[in-house]
Short mmCIF file of C-alpha atoms in Angstrom, two decimals:
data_model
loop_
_atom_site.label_atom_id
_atom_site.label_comp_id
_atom_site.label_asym_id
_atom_site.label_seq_id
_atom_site.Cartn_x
_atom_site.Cartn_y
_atom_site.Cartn_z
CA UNK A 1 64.61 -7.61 11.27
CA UNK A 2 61.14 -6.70 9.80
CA UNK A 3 59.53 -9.56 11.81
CA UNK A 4 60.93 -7.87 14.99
CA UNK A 5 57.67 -6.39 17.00
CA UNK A 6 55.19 -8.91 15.54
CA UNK A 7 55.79 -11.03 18.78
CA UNK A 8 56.64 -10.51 22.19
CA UNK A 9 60.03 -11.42 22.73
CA UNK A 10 61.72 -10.96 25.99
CA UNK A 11 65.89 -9.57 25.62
CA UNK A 12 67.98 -10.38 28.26
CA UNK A 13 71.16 -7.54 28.68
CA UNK A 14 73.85 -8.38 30.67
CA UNK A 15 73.17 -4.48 32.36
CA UNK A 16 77.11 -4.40 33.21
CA UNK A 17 77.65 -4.01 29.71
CA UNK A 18 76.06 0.04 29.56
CA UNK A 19 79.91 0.63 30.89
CA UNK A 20 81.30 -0.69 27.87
CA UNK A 21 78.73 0.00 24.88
CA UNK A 22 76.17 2.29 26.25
CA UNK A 23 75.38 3.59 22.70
CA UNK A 24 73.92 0.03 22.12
CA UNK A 25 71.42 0.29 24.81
CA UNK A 26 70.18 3.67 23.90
CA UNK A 27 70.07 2.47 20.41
CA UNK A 28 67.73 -0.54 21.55
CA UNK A 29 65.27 1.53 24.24
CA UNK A 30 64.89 4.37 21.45
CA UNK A 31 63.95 1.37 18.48
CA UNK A 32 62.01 -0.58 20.93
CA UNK A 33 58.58 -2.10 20.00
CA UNK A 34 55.70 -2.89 21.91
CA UNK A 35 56.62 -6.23 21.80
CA UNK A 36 60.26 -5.81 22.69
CA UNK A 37 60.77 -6.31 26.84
CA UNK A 38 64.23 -6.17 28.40
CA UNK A 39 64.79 -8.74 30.94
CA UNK A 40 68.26 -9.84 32.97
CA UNK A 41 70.61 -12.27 31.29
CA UNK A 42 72.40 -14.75 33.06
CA UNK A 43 71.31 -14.28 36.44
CA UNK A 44 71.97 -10.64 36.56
CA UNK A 45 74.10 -7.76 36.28
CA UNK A 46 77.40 -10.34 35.65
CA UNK A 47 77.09 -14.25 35.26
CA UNK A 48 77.76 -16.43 38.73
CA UNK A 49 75.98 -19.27 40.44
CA UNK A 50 74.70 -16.53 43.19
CA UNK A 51 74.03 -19.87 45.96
CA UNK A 52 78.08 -19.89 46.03
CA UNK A 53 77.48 -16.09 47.28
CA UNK A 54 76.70 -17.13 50.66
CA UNK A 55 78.61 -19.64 53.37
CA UNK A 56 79.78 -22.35 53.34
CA UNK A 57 81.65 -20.57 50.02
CA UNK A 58 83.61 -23.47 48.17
CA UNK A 59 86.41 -21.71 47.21
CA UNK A 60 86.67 -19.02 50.19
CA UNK A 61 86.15 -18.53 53.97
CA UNK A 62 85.02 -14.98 53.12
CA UNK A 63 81.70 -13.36 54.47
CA UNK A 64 78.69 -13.95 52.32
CA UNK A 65 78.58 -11.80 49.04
CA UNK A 66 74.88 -11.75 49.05
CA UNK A 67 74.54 -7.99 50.39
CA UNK A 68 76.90 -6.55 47.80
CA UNK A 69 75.37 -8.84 44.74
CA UNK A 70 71.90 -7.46 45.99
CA UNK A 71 73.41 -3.50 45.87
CA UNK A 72 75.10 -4.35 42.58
CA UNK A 73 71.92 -5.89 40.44
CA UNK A 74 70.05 -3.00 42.07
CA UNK A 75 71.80 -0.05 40.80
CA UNK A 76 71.58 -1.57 37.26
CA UNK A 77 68.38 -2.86 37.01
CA UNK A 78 67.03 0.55 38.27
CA UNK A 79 69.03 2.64 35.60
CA UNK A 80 67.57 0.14 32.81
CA UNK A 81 63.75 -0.07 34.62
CA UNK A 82 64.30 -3.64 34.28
CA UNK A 83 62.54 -6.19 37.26
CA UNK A 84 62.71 -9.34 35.60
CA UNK A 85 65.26 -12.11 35.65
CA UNK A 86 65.08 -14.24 31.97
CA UNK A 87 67.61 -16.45 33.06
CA UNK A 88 68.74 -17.29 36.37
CA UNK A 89 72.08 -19.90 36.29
CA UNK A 90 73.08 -21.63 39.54
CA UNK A 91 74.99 -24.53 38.40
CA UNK A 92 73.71 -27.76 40.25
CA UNK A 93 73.05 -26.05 43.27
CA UNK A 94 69.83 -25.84 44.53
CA UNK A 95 68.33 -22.39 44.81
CA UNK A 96 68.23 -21.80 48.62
CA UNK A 97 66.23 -19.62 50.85
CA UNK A 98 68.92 -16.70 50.33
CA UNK A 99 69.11 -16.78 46.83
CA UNK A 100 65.11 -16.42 46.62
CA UNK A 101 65.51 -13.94 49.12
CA UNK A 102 67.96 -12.12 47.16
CA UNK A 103 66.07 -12.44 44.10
CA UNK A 104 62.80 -11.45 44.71
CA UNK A 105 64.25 -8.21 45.92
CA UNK A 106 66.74 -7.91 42.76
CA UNK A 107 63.64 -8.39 39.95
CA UNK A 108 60.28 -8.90 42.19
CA UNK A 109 57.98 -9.00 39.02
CA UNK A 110 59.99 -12.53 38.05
CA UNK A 111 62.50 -14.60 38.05
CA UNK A 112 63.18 -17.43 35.17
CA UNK A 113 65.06 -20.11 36.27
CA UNK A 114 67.55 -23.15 34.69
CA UNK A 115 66.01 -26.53 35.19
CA UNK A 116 64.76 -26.48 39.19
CA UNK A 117 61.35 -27.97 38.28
CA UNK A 118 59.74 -24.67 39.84
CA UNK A 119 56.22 -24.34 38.80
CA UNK A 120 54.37 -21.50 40.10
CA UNK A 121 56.56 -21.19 43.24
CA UNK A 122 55.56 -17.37 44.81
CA UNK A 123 58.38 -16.61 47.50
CA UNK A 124 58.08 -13.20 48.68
CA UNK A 125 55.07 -12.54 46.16
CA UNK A 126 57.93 -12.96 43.26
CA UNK A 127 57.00 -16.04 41.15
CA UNK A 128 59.83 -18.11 40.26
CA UNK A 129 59.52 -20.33 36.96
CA UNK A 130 61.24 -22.79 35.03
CA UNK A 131 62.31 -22.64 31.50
CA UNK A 132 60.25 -25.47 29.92
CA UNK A 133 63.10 -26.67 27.17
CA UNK A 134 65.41 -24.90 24.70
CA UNK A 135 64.12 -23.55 21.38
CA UNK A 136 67.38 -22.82 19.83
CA UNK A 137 68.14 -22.47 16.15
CA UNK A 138 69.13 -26.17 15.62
CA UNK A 139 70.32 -26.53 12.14
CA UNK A 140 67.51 -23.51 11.79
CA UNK A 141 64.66 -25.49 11.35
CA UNK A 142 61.66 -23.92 12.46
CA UNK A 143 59.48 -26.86 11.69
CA UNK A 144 61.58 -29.11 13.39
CA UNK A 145 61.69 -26.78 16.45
CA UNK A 146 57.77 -26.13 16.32
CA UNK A 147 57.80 -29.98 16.57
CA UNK A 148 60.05 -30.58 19.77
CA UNK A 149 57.47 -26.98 21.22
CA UNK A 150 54.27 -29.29 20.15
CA UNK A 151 55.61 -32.13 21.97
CA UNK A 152 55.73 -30.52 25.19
CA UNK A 153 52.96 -28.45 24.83
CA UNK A 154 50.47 -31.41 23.85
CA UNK A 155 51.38 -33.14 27.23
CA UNK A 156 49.04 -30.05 28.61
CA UNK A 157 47.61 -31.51 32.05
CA UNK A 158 43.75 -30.19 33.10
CA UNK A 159 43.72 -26.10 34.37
CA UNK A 160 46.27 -23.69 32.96
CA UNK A 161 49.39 -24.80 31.18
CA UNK A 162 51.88 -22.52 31.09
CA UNK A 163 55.42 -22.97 29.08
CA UNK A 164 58.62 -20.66 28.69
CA UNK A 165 61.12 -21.62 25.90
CA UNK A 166 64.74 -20.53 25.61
CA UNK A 167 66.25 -19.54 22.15
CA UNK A 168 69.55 -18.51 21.47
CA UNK A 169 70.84 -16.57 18.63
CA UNK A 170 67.48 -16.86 17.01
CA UNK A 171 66.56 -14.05 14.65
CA UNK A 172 62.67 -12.76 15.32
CA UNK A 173 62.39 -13.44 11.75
CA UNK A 174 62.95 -17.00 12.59
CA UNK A 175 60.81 -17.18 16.09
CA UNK A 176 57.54 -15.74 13.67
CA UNK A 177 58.24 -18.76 11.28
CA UNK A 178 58.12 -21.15 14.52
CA UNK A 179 55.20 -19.49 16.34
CA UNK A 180 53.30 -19.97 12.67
CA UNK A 181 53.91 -23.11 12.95
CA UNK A 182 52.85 -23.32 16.34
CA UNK A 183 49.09 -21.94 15.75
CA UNK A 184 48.79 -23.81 12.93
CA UNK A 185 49.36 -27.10 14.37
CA UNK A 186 47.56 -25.89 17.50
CA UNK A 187 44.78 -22.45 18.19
CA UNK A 188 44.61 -22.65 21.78
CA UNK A 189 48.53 -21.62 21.66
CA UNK A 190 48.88 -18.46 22.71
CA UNK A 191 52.01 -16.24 22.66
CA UNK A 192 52.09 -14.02 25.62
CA UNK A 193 54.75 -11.34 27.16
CA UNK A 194 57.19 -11.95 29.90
CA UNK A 195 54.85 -9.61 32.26
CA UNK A 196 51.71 -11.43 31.15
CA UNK A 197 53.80 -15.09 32.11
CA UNK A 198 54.42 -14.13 35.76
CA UNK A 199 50.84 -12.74 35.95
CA UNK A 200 49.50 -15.93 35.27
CA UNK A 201 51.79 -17.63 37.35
CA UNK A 202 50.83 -15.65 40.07
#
């Protein structure tokens, strides 16, 4: 995509998958931008709700899973240098103390998280975040996405205002069109790294 580097744009792998297609990774570390930053997918290396890890397990009188899950993500996330969660899934469960225990071991630089109202919560000096609102390519309108961005962005409270959007399937070509949008409609919006994010939430 010849938009592809103009912004920073955080990838989330599924890491499991450098078993199946590892050509793919090395293709996207060697073609890598400046602006490209590899982040976890769904809540790691494999998709679960990690909180039904640990007892009482739903489905299962067995031990708690946590150790292993922690080993697993580890191995993976070292062999890609990755220490960020993007997306961190865990149903309707609350995220309890073992899960942000587990976490800020798994990706200490950050974790993103589905819809637990977290804003700016350190545990463990990892800062834990939640996605503001999906960005998606609705009927791929970018101005009508910039629009539903602008809405939550000009509800900006007094002191720092920070806001993480989720797209899906979106191509960068498509994110630059939206972001255009963005500064034009407002110049204190600024566009800033996943790295940058959890600095600031710090």
């Amino acid at each position: 995509d010849p938009k592809r580097g103009v912004n920073p744009l955080a990838w989330p792998f599924n890491q499991n998958l450098i078993e199946r297609v590892p050509m793919a990774f090395e293709y996207a570390y060697q073609y890598s931008t400046k602006n490209d930053f590899f982040v976890a997918g769904d809540s790691g290396a494999g998709y679960l709700n990690p909180t039904y890890l640990v007892p009482p397990r739903i489905n299962s009188d067995n031990p708690s899973g946590m150790d292993a899950w922690i080993k697993h993500n580890q191995y993976y996330f070292d062999k890609m240098d990755i220490d960020i969660t993007g997306f961190l899934l865990n149903s309707a469960q609350a995220l309890n103390e073992e899960v942000l225990d587990a976490y800020s071991i798994i990706t200490p630089y950050g974790v993103m998280t589905h819809n637990y109202a977290f804003e700016g919560l350190i545990h463990n000096n990892t800062p834990f975040y939640s996605f503001t609102a999906d960005a998606g390519a609705q009927n791929y309108d970018p101005v009508g996405i910039a629009n539903q961005i602008l809405s939550h962005t000009n509800s900006r409270r007094r002191g720092p205002n920070l806001f993480a959007f989720r797209s899906v399937l979106c191509s960068p070509t498509y994110i630059d069109q939206v972001v255009t949008i963005l500064k034009h409609n407002d110049s204190d919006i600024v566009i800033v790294d996943p790295y940058t994010f959890f600095s600031l939430v710090r």
